[in-house]
Short mmCIF file of C-alpha atoms in Angstrom, two decimals:
data_model
loop_
_atom_site.label_atom_id
_atom_site.label_comp_id
_atom_site.label_asym_id
_atom_site.label_seq_id
_atom_site.Cartn_x
_atom_site.Cartn_y
_atom_site.Cartn_z
CA UNK A 1 6.12 -47.25 -12.87
CA UNK A 2 7.06 -49.55 -9.97
CA UNK A 3 4.15 -49.36 -7.55
CA UNK A 4 6.14 -50.74 -4.60
CA UNK A 5 8.63 -47.95 -4.61
CA UNK A 6 6.10 -45.22 -5.34
CA UNK A 7 4.28 -46.05 -2.16
CA UNK A 8 7.38 -45.62 -0.05
CA UNK A 9 6.09 -42.08 0.07
CA UNK A 10 6.16 -38.96 -2.00
CA UNK A 11 6.61 -36.83 1.07
CA UNK A 12 8.98 -38.95 3.13
CA UNK A 13 11.50 -40.06 0.51
CA UNK A 14 13.08 -36.75 -0.50
CA UNK A 15 15.58 -34.11 0.63
CA UNK A 16 19.36 -33.97 0.78
CA UNK A 17 21.75 -32.03 2.99
CA UNK A 18 24.96 -32.83 4.78
CA UNK A 19 25.43 -33.39 8.48
CA UNK A 20 28.10 -30.68 8.46
CA UNK A 21 25.59 -28.16 7.14
CA UNK A 22 23.17 -29.18 9.85
CA UNK A 23 25.67 -28.76 12.65
CA UNK A 24 26.73 -25.39 11.27
CA UNK A 25 23.20 -23.97 11.13
CA UNK A 26 21.55 -25.70 14.09
CA UNK A 27 23.82 -24.87 17.03
CA UNK A 28 21.41 -22.15 18.13
CA UNK A 29 17.68 -21.42 18.03
CA UNK A 30 17.00 -24.91 16.69
CA UNK A 31 13.43 -25.01 18.00
CA UNK A 32 12.10 -22.03 16.05
CA UNK A 33 9.54 -22.57 13.33
CA UNK A 34 10.01 -20.06 10.48
CA UNK A 35 7.24 -17.56 9.99
CA UNK A 36 5.36 -17.64 6.69
CA UNK A 37 4.75 -14.07 5.64
CA UNK A 38 1.42 -12.94 4.23
CA UNK A 39 2.86 -10.95 1.33
CA UNK A 40 4.24 -13.84 -0.68
CA UNK A 41 1.14 -14.24 -2.83
CA UNK A 42 -0.21 -17.48 -1.36
CA UNK A 43 -3.53 -18.93 -2.37
CA UNK A 44 -6.00 -18.05 0.35
CA UNK A 45 -6.55 -20.64 3.04
CA UNK A 46 -10.22 -21.13 2.22
CA UNK A 47 -9.27 -22.30 -1.27
CA UNK A 48 -6.69 -24.63 0.25
CA UNK A 49 -9.42 -26.14 2.44
CA UNK A 50 -11.67 -26.61 -0.61
CA UNK A 51 -8.83 -28.37 -2.42
CA UNK A 52 -8.09 -30.56 0.60
CA UNK A 53 -11.73 -31.61 0.76
CA UNK A 54 -11.72 -32.38 -2.96
CA UNK A 55 -8.72 -34.66 -2.53
CA UNK A 56 -10.36 -36.20 0.55
CA UNK A 57 -13.37 -37.19 -1.55
CA UNK A 58 -11.21 -38.60 -4.34
CA UNK A 59 -9.16 -40.65 -1.88
CA UNK A 60 -12.35 -42.02 -0.33
CA UNK A 61 -13.62 -42.96 -3.79
CA UNK A 62 -10.46 -44.40 -5.32
CA UNK A 63 -8.54 -45.88 -2.43
CA UNK A 64 -9.41 -48.58 0.16
CA UNK A 65 -9.91 -46.34 3.20
CA UNK A 66 -10.42 -48.19 6.49
CA UNK A 67 -13.70 -47.08 8.05
CA UNK A 68 -13.14 -47.97 11.70
CA UNK A 69 -14.11 -45.40 14.35
CA UNK A 70 -11.96 -46.89 17.12
CA UNK A 71 -8.81 -47.00 14.97
CA UNK A 72 -9.44 -43.54 13.50
CA UNK A 73 -9.82 -42.08 16.97
CA UNK A 74 -6.59 -43.67 18.25
CA UNK A 75 -4.60 -41.82 15.61
CA UNK A 76 -6.64 -38.65 15.99
CA UNK A 77 -5.52 -38.50 19.63
CA UNK A 78 -1.88 -38.45 18.52
CA UNK A 79 -2.64 -36.19 15.58
CA UNK A 80 -4.39 -33.65 17.82
CA UNK A 81 -1.48 -33.54 20.25
CA UNK A 82 0.90 -32.65 17.43
CA UNK A 83 -1.54 -30.16 15.91
CA UNK A 84 -1.67 -28.39 19.28
CA UNK A 85 1.94 -27.36 18.65
CA UNK A 86 0.94 -25.49 15.49
CA UNK A 87 -1.22 -22.58 14.41
CA UNK A 88 -3.07 -24.78 11.93
CA UNK A 89 -6.82 -24.27 11.86
CA UNK A 90 -9.26 -27.18 11.76
CA UNK A 91 -7.79 -29.70 9.28
CA UNK A 92 -9.80 -31.48 6.60
CA UNK A 93 -9.21 -34.89 8.10
CA UNK A 94 -7.04 -37.91 8.74
CA UNK A 95 -7.63 -41.24 6.98
CA UNK A 96 -6.03 -44.67 7.24
CA UNK A 97 -5.64 -46.48 3.91
CA UNK A 98 -5.71 -50.26 3.63
CA UNK A 99 -2.36 -50.73 1.94
CA UNK A 100 0.54 -52.84 3.20
CA UNK A 101 3.16 -50.52 1.72
CA UNK A 102 4.93 -47.79 3.68
CA UNK A 103 3.37 -44.47 2.77
CA UNK A 104 1.89 -41.26 4.11
CA UNK A 105 0.99 -37.99 2.43
CA UNK A 106 -0.52 -34.57 3.06
CA UNK A 107 -2.49 -32.20 0.83
CA UNK A 108 -3.16 -28.45 1.16
CA UNK A 109 -5.88 -27.56 3.61
CA UNK A 110 -4.94 -30.31 6.02
CA UNK A 111 -5.86 -33.61 4.34
CA UNK A 112 -3.62 -36.32 5.83
CA UNK A 113 -3.37 -40.02 4.99
CA UNK A 114 -1.51 -42.91 6.61
CA UNK A 115 -1.09 -46.33 5.05
CA UNK A 116 -1.78 -49.33 7.28
CA UNK A 117 1.63 -50.59 6.15
CA UNK A 118 3.28 -47.54 7.66
CA UNK A 119 1.58 -48.32 10.98
CA UNK A 120 2.47 -52.01 11.03
CA UNK A 121 6.07 -51.20 10.01
CA UNK A 122 6.46 -48.88 13.02
CA UNK A 123 7.93 -50.11 16.28
CA UNK A 124 6.07 -47.67 18.52
CA UNK A 125 3.66 -44.74 18.44
CA UNK A 126 6.55 -42.28 18.49
CA UNK A 127 7.57 -43.46 15.02
CA UNK A 128 4.00 -42.92 13.77
CA UNK A 129 4.09 -39.48 15.42
CA UNK A 130 7.30 -38.68 13.53
CA UNK A 131 5.52 -39.31 10.22
CA UNK A 132 2.54 -37.23 11.34
CA UNK A 133 4.84 -34.42 12.44
CA UNK A 134 6.60 -34.43 9.08
CA UNK A 135 3.33 -34.30 7.13
CA UNK A 136 1.82 -31.64 9.41
CA UNK A 137 4.92 -29.52 8.82
CA UNK A 138 4.32 -29.71 5.06
CA UNK A 139 0.89 -28.20 5.63
CA UNK A 140 1.78 -25.61 8.27
CA UNK A 141 4.59 -24.32 6.06
CA UNK A 142 2.16 -24.32 3.11
CA UNK A 143 4.67 -26.04 0.89
CA UNK A 144 2.30 -26.65 -1.98
CA UNK A 145 1.07 -23.08 -1.99
CA UNK A 146 4.68 -21.95 -2.00
CA UNK A 147 5.35 -24.35 -4.85
CA UNK A 148 2.62 -22.71 -6.88
CA UNK A 149 4.21 -19.33 -6.25
CA UNK A 150 7.58 -20.68 -7.36
CA UNK A 151 6.21 -22.38 -10.46
CA UNK A 152 4.11 -19.79 -12.26
CA UNK A 153 1.31 -21.29 -14.30
CA UNK A 154 1.10 -24.47 -12.21
CA UNK A 155 -2.17 -24.72 -10.32
CA UNK A 156 -2.27 -25.93 -6.74
CA UNK A 157 -4.74 -28.57 -7.85
CA UNK A 158 -2.11 -29.90 -10.26
CA UNK A 159 0.40 -30.17 -7.43
CA UNK A 160 -2.19 -31.93 -5.29
CA UNK A 161 -2.73 -34.24 -8.23
CA UNK A 162 0.89 -35.33 -8.03
CA UNK A 163 0.32 -36.43 -4.44
CA UNK A 164 -2.86 -38.32 -5.31
CA UNK A 165 -1.12 -39.90 -8.30
CA UNK A 166 1.65 -41.25 -6.11
CA UNK A 167 -0.89 -42.62 -3.68
CA UNK A 168 -3.00 -44.20 -6.40
CA UNK A 169 0.07 -45.86 -7.85
CA UNK A 170 0.38 -47.90 -4.65
CA UNK A 171 -3.12 -49.26 -5.29
CA UNK A 172 -3.13 -49.61 -9.07
CA UNK A 173 -1.92 -52.76 -10.81
CA UNK A 174 -0.60 -50.74 -13.73
CA UNK A 175 0.74 -47.24 -14.23
CA UNK A 176 -2.42 -45.25 -13.43
CA UNK A 177 -0.81 -43.25 -10.64
CA UNK A 178 2.39 -42.83 -12.60
CA UNK A 179 0.46 -41.48 -15.55
CA UNK A 180 -1.15 -38.84 -13.34
CA UNK A 181 2.19 -37.73 -12.01
CA UNK A 182 4.21 -37.88 -15.18
CA UNK A 183 1.66 -36.29 -17.52
CA UNK A 184 1.11 -32.53 -17.60
CA UNK A 185 3.76 -31.92 -14.91
CA UNK A 186 6.60 -33.67 -16.76
CA UNK A 187 8.12 -30.51 -18.21
CA UNK A 188 8.61 -28.91 -14.79
CA UNK A 189 9.47 -32.08 -12.90
CA UNK A 190 13.21 -31.50 -12.50
CA UNK A 191 12.76 -27.96 -11.23
CA UNK A 192 9.93 -29.00 -8.94
CA UNK A 193 11.92 -31.82 -7.37
CA UNK A 194 14.80 -29.48 -6.69
CA UNK A 195 12.39 -27.23 -4.85
CA UNK A 196 10.88 -30.14 -2.92
CA UNK A 197 14.24 -31.17 -1.50
CA UNK A 198 14.29 -27.98 0.53
CA UNK A 199 10.68 -28.53 1.56
CA UNK A 200 11.46 -32.04 2.74
CA UNK A 201 14.40 -30.84 4.78
CA UNK A 202 12.22 -28.18 6.37
CA UNK A 203 9.45 -30.71 7.06
CA UNK A 204 11.95 -33.05 8.75
CA UNK A 205 13.25 -30.28 10.99
CA UNK A 206 9.94 -28.64 11.89
CA UNK A 207 8.10 -31.95 12.16
CA UNK A 208 10.64 -33.10 14.73
CA UNK A 209 10.01 -29.94 16.74
CA UNK A 210 6.26 -30.52 16.59
CA UNK A 211 6.48 -34.14 17.74
CA UNK A 212 8.87 -33.27 20.54
CA UNK A 213 6.58 -30.49 21.75
CA UNK A 214 3.73 -33.02 21.83
CA UNK A 215 5.77 -35.33 24.06
CA UNK A 216 7.11 -37.83 21.51
CA UNK A 217 10.71 -38.96 21.18
CA UNK A 218 12.49 -37.25 18.22
CA UNK A 219 14.90 -40.20 18.01
CA UNK A 220 11.98 -42.11 16.53
CA UNK A 221 12.09 -40.05 13.32
CA UNK A 222 15.64 -41.23 12.70
CA UNK A 223 14.63 -44.78 13.62
CA UNK A 224 11.80 -44.77 11.10
CA UNK A 225 14.03 -43.35 8.36
CA UNK A 226 16.23 -46.40 8.87
CA UNK A 227 13.17 -48.65 8.51
CA UNK A 228 12.35 -46.93 5.23
CA UNK A 229 15.94 -47.25 4.05
CA UNK A 230 15.91 -51.01 4.66
CA UNK A 231 12.66 -51.28 2.67
CA UNK A 232 14.17 -49.27 -0.20
CA UNK A 233 17.31 -51.38 -0.34
CA UNK A 234 15.25 -54.49 -1.11
CA UNK A 235 13.90 -53.06 -4.38
CA UNK A 236 15.43 -54.11 -7.67
CA UNK A 237 14.11 -51.25 -9.82
CA UNK A 238 14.02 -47.54 -9.06
CA UNK A 239 12.31 -45.17 -11.52
CA UNK A 240 14.32 -42.15 -12.62
CA UNK A 241 11.78 -39.91 -10.92
CA UNK A 242 12.79 -41.26 -7.53
CA UNK A 243 16.52 -41.56 -8.18
CA UNK A 244 16.71 -37.74 -8.20
CA UNK A 245 16.00 -37.59 -4.47
CA UNK A 246 16.53 -40.84 -2.55
CA UNK A 247 16.39 -41.28 1.20
CA UNK A 248 20.10 -40.75 1.63
CA UNK A 249 22.41 -41.73 4.46
CA UNK A 250 23.05 -37.99 4.86
CA UNK A 251 19.40 -37.35 5.55
CA UNK A 252 19.26 -40.19 8.08
CA UNK A 253 22.43 -38.92 9.76
CA UNK A 254 21.04 -35.41 9.90
CA UNK A 255 17.88 -36.66 11.57
CA UNK A 256 19.91 -38.56 14.17
CA UNK A 257 22.15 -35.58 14.86
CA UNK A 258 19.18 -33.25 15.16
CA UNK A 259 17.35 -35.61 17.54
CA UNK A 260 20.40 -35.68 19.79
CA UNK A 261 20.10 -31.91 20.27
CA UNK A 262 16.76 -32.32 22.09
CA UNK A 263 16.49 -33.07 25.81
CA UNK A 264 15.65 -36.69 26.49
CA UNK A 265 11.95 -37.54 26.53
CA UNK A 266 10.89 -39.19 29.82
CA UNK A 267 10.13 -42.90 29.58
CA UNK A 268 6.46 -43.67 29.00
CA UNK A 269 5.11 -47.21 29.42
CA UNK A 270 2.80 -47.16 26.39
CA UNK A 271 4.24 -49.95 24.27
CA UNK A 272 1.43 -52.35 25.08
CA UNK A 273 -1.15 -49.78 23.93
CA UNK A 274 0.63 -49.38 20.61
CA UNK A 275 0.94 -53.14 20.16
CA UNK A 276 -2.85 -53.41 20.40
CA UNK A 277 -3.29 -50.69 17.78
CA UNK A 278 -0.63 -52.21 15.52
CA UNK A 279 -2.01 -55.76 15.55
CA UNK A 280 -5.62 -54.61 15.29
CA UNK A 281 -4.59 -52.59 12.22
CA UNK A 282 -2.85 -55.64 10.80
CA UNK A 283 -6.03 -57.71 11.19
CA UNK A 284 -8.56 -55.31 9.70
CA UNK A 285 -6.21 -54.46 6.82
CA UNK A 286 -5.60 -58.12 6.00
CA UNK A 287 -1.90 -58.05 6.90
CA UNK A 288 -1.99 -60.66 9.67
CA UNK A 289 -2.24 -64.44 9.35
CA UNK A 290 -3.88 -66.78 11.83
CA UNK A 291 -0.49 -68.41 12.45
CA UNK A 292 1.05 -65.08 13.46
CA UNK A 293 -1.86 -64.24 15.71
CA UNK A 294 -1.98 -67.66 17.35
CA UNK A 295 1.71 -67.42 18.22
CA UNK A 296 1.17 -63.98 19.73
CA UNK A 297 -1.97 -65.00 21.62
CA UNK A 298 -0.39 -68.12 23.09
CA UNK A 299 1.90 -65.91 25.17
CA UNK A 300 -1.23 -64.41 26.82
CA UNK A 301 -0.45 -61.14 25.08
CA UNK A 302 -3.46 -58.76 25.20
CA UNK A 303 -2.68 -57.38 21.74
CA UNK A 304 -2.58 -60.89 20.31
CA UNK A 305 -5.74 -62.05 22.07
CA UNK A 306 -7.74 -59.03 20.92
CA UNK A 307 -6.37 -59.23 17.38
CA UNK A 308 -7.13 -62.95 17.14
CA UNK A 309 -10.64 -62.42 18.48
CA UNK A 310 -11.22 -59.72 15.84
CA UNK A 311 -9.72 -62.02 13.20
CA UNK A 312 -12.25 -64.75 14.01
CA UNK A 313 -15.06 -62.20 14.27
CA UNK A 314 -14.40 -60.95 10.74
CA UNK A 315 -14.64 -64.56 9.54
CA UNK A 316 -17.99 -65.01 11.28
CA UNK A 317 -16.48 -67.57 13.67
CA UNK A 318 -18.21 -66.30 16.81
CA UNK A 319 -17.29 -69.27 19.00
CA UNK A 320 -13.55 -68.87 18.55
CA UNK A 321 -13.87 -65.07 18.71
CA UNK A 322 -15.59 -65.39 22.10
CA UNK A 323 -13.00 -67.88 23.36
CA UNK A 324 -10.13 -65.50 22.63
CA UNK A 325 -12.06 -62.52 23.99
CA UNK A 326 -12.70 -64.37 27.27
CA UNK A 327 -8.95 -64.84 27.62
CA UNK A 328 -8.40 -61.15 26.86
CA UNK A 329 -10.89 -60.20 29.59
CA UNK A 330 -8.69 -61.99 32.13
CA UNK A 331 -5.85 -59.64 31.16
CA UNK A 332 -7.86 -56.40 30.90
CA UNK A 333 -11.65 -56.56 30.88
CA UNK A 334 -11.96 -52.76 30.81
CA UNK A 335 -10.25 -52.12 27.49
CA UNK A 336 -12.54 -50.37 24.99
CA UNK A 337 -11.80 -52.95 22.29
CA UNK A 338 -13.05 -55.70 24.60
CA UNK A 339 -16.40 -53.91 24.79
CA UNK A 340 -16.58 -53.24 21.05
CA UNK A 341 -15.65 -56.79 20.04
CA UNK A 342 -18.03 -58.31 22.58
CA UNK A 343 -20.87 -56.13 21.30
CA UNK A 344 -20.12 -57.21 17.73
CA UNK A 345 -20.15 -60.88 18.73
CA UNK A 346 -23.58 -60.43 20.31
CA UNK A 347 -24.83 -58.53 17.26
CA UNK A 348 -23.53 -61.30 15.00
CA UNK A 349 -25.53 -63.80 17.05
CA UNK A 350 -28.55 -61.48 17.08
CA UNK A 351 -28.45 -61.20 20.88
CA UNK A 352 -29.57 -57.59 20.89
CA UNK A 353 -30.29 -57.27 24.64
CA UNK A 354 -26.84 -58.61 25.51
CA UNK A 355 -25.27 -56.28 22.94
CA UNK A 356 -27.11 -53.32 24.44
CA UNK A 357 -26.15 -54.11 28.04
CA UNK A 358 -22.51 -54.56 27.03
CA UNK A 359 -22.15 -51.29 25.14
CA UNK A 360 -24.34 -49.02 27.29
CA UNK A 361 -22.38 -49.85 30.44
CA UNK A 362 -19.25 -48.42 28.86
CA UNK A 363 -20.72 -45.67 26.66
CA UNK A 364 -22.63 -44.03 29.50
CA UNK A 365 -19.33 -43.46 31.34
CA UNK A 366 -17.55 -41.92 28.32
CA UNK A 367 -20.24 -40.39 26.08
CA UNK A 368 -17.59 -38.40 24.24
CA UNK A 369 -16.11 -41.63 22.86
CA UNK A 370 -17.12 -41.76 19.20
CA UNK A 371 -16.46 -45.49 18.69
CA UNK A 372 -18.60 -46.47 21.68
CA UNK A 373 -21.37 -44.05 20.72
CA UNK A 374 -21.47 -45.29 17.14
CA UNK A 375 -21.59 -48.91 18.29
CA UNK A 376 -24.48 -48.03 20.61
CA UNK A 377 -26.21 -46.27 17.69
CA UNK A 378 -25.78 -49.46 15.67
CA UNK A 379 -27.46 -51.42 18.48
CA UNK A 380 -30.31 -48.89 18.63
CA UNK A 381 -30.85 -49.27 14.88
CA UNK A 382 -30.99 -53.04 15.23
CA UNK A 383 -33.51 -52.52 18.06
CA UNK A 384 -35.67 -50.30 15.80
CA UNK A 385 -34.94 -47.18 17.89
CA UNK A 386 -34.05 -44.55 15.25
CA UNK A 387 -34.55 -41.45 17.42
CA UNK A 388 -32.06 -42.66 20.02
CA UNK A 389 -29.54 -43.46 17.28
CA UNK A 390 -29.95 -40.06 15.61
CA UNK A 391 -29.49 -38.22 18.88
CA UNK A 392 -26.21 -40.02 19.51
CA UNK A 393 -24.75 -39.63 16.04
CA UNK A 394 -25.76 -36.01 15.40
CA UNK A 395 -23.44 -34.81 18.17
CA UNK A 396 -20.46 -36.08 16.23
CA UNK A 397 -21.60 -35.30 12.68
CA UNK A 398 -22.33 -31.69 13.68
CA UNK A 399 -18.66 -31.38 14.66
CA UNK A 400 -17.35 -33.17 11.56
CA UNK A 401 -19.54 -33.06 8.47
CA UNK A 402 -17.15 -35.40 6.61
CA UNK A 403 -17.89 -38.33 8.95
CA UNK A 404 -19.01 -40.99 6.46
CA UNK A 405 -19.77 -43.61 9.12
CA UNK A 406 -21.94 -41.10 10.98
CA UNK A 407 -23.91 -40.25 7.83
CA UNK A 408 -24.41 -43.96 7.10
CA UNK A 409 -25.87 -44.48 10.56
CA UNK A 410 -28.13 -41.45 10.14
CA UNK A 411 -29.34 -42.79 6.79
CA UNK A 412 -30.22 -46.13 8.37
CA UNK A 413 -31.96 -44.43 11.30
CA UNK A 414 -33.96 -42.12 9.02
CA UNK A 415 -35.17 -45.11 7.04
CA UNK A 416 -36.62 -46.64 10.22
CA UNK A 417 -38.50 -43.47 11.19
CA UNK A 418 -41.69 -44.51 9.36
CA UNK A 419 -43.98 -42.05 11.17
CA UNK A 420 -41.99 -39.02 9.98
CA UNK A 421 -43.58 -37.36 6.90
CA UNK A 422 -40.08 -36.28 5.87
CA UNK A 423 -38.74 -39.83 6.12
CA UNK A 424 -37.81 -40.27 2.45
CA UNK A 425 -36.43 -36.75 2.23
CA UNK A 426 -34.19 -37.36 5.25
CA UNK A 427 -33.02 -40.69 3.87
CA UNK A 428 -32.07 -38.98 0.61
CA UNK A 429 -30.32 -36.08 2.39
CA UNK A 430 -28.25 -38.42 4.53
CA UNK A 431 -27.53 -40.68 1.56
CA UNK A 432 -26.35 -37.65 -0.39
CA UNK A 433 -23.77 -36.88 2.32
CA UNK A 434 -22.55 -40.48 2.31
CA UNK A 435 -22.21 -40.37 -1.47
CA UNK A 436 -20.62 -36.94 -1.53
CA UNK A 437 -17.91 -37.59 1.04
CA UNK A 438 -17.30 -41.01 -0.51
CA UNK A 439 -16.42 -39.22 -3.76
CA UNK A 440 -19.61 -39.99 -5.69
CA UNK A 441 -20.41 -36.31 -6.25
CA UNK A 442 -22.71 -36.82 -9.24
CA UNK A 443 -25.06 -39.21 -7.45
CA UNK A 444 -24.96 -37.11 -4.29
CA UNK A 445 -26.33 -34.17 -6.28
CA UNK A 446 -28.97 -36.41 -7.85
CA UNK A 447 -30.06 -37.57 -4.40
CA UNK A 448 -30.45 -33.97 -3.23
CA UNK A 449 -32.37 -33.00 -6.35
CA UNK A 450 -34.75 -35.88 -5.69
CA UNK A 451 -35.10 -34.79 -2.05
CA UNK A 452 -35.80 -31.23 -3.20
CA UNK A 453 -38.65 -32.38 -5.42
CA UNK A 454 -40.22 -34.35 -2.57
CA UNK A 455 -39.86 -31.46 -0.13
CA UNK A 456 -41.27 -28.74 -2.37
CA UNK A 457 -44.23 -28.14 -0.02
CA UNK A 458 -41.92 -27.65 2.96
CA UNK A 459 -40.25 -24.26 2.57
CA UNK A 460 -37.79 -24.63 5.43
CA UNK A 461 -36.60 -28.04 4.26
CA UNK A 462 -36.43 -26.86 0.64
CA UNK A 463 -34.22 -23.94 1.66
CA UNK A 464 -31.84 -26.24 3.57
CA UNK A 465 -31.57 -28.56 0.60
CA UNK A 466 -31.00 -25.66 -1.82
CA UNK A 467 -28.14 -24.31 0.30
CA UNK A 468 -26.37 -27.66 0.49
CA UNK A 469 -27.04 -28.40 -3.18
CA UNK A 470 -25.37 -25.19 -4.30
CA UNK A 471 -22.23 -25.98 -2.28
CA UNK A 472 -22.01 -29.48 -3.77
CA UNK A 473 -22.53 -28.23 -7.31
CA UNK A 474 -19.88 -25.50 -6.94
CA UNK A 475 -17.29 -27.81 -5.38
CA UNK A 476 -17.90 -30.50 -7.98
CA UNK A 477 -16.55 -28.13 -10.65
CA UNK A 478 -13.06 -28.35 -9.18
CA UNK A 479 -10.92 -30.74 -11.20
CA UNK A 480 -7.66 -32.43 -10.22
#
């Protein structure tokens, strides 16, 4: 199965309807989100969350997820604004996948994924918001639960498996993802795709409402559809699976007509902020060349200077990284990325005091900033100050127990706490969380079992480990 086309997106490449139908049905009450009644026989939301977390772990294990707190938090800001327009409870999470192809997908329970290629293909943050709005609409309307109701005998996990299969196909060299999708579900595929057309149309419409309510321009959804269409037109082979529901000109026209029904969004001078995010994403995902970045930086463009500095930093070229960062400081010395990159340059050169002074001056002003706090925790660990690092990181991990970077920092800090009699137990507990949320469920359970044996004389600690162990063992039984 052609991996390039698969990654154009399971969720964004479907749905058909005519512009005439749209105009006929949308002349009034176009901003209303349909209510989802409770008597339809949906799977309960707790099970959806469990499934979303299962998929989250599999994605972390099988796909190249970018672990970058600053980048994650930039998209979480947008994501949270759109979520505020919904009744969706706390979602499982949002991940950015290192993949140059245009893709995004959502899974029951609120597991959302964006490809780096989708970000770098976007012209502005409003286009990214349009993709987020579309995927959030899939979840708020519980499309996969409704699919299970429509297709008796099909488990929700199987439907989630179709999503994961499409995503994996963008990573695999062969037909691994295609095999997942086209295996046990093949018999019901035609009927299922017919059903998904209506879901895609609903996700387009409701997603546009969500993004508009959050302050983003609905015209950008139509703009991004056109970007996708241009990408599709360059492909020489389209599998039959995708020919049943292409991104049609009708769908693009409908999106444009619908966007025109909304009041104009006031102009917001945020393009430079998005350019920084876009080029930083391109660098850390390996999509940018030094030639591209040099051309951008030569125009004294902050996005280009920061991206080029990060590019050199990743290569271990601290001299050139510092040179570009010094130029960036002349444009905007207060930008958070300037602080983070400068701290990393000092850490790379083992200048721990300079690294500390750089990061603490910024973190102390915005202690709620996760990226700054985690960078300060990293400095504390390098300075052999585990207690200070733990105190910083625990505030964030307690709010989000799926925070792999946070658990990694806690594991490192626990290992330095040599005076603590529970040192090894704490290292194992934190390592278990890293392994578990990274998809290595078997070894996570082994780590906890080892910790339990070492903590057998400590009743309180043994009870905590037992509770967590039971959850891991139960959730591991779920199969996709």
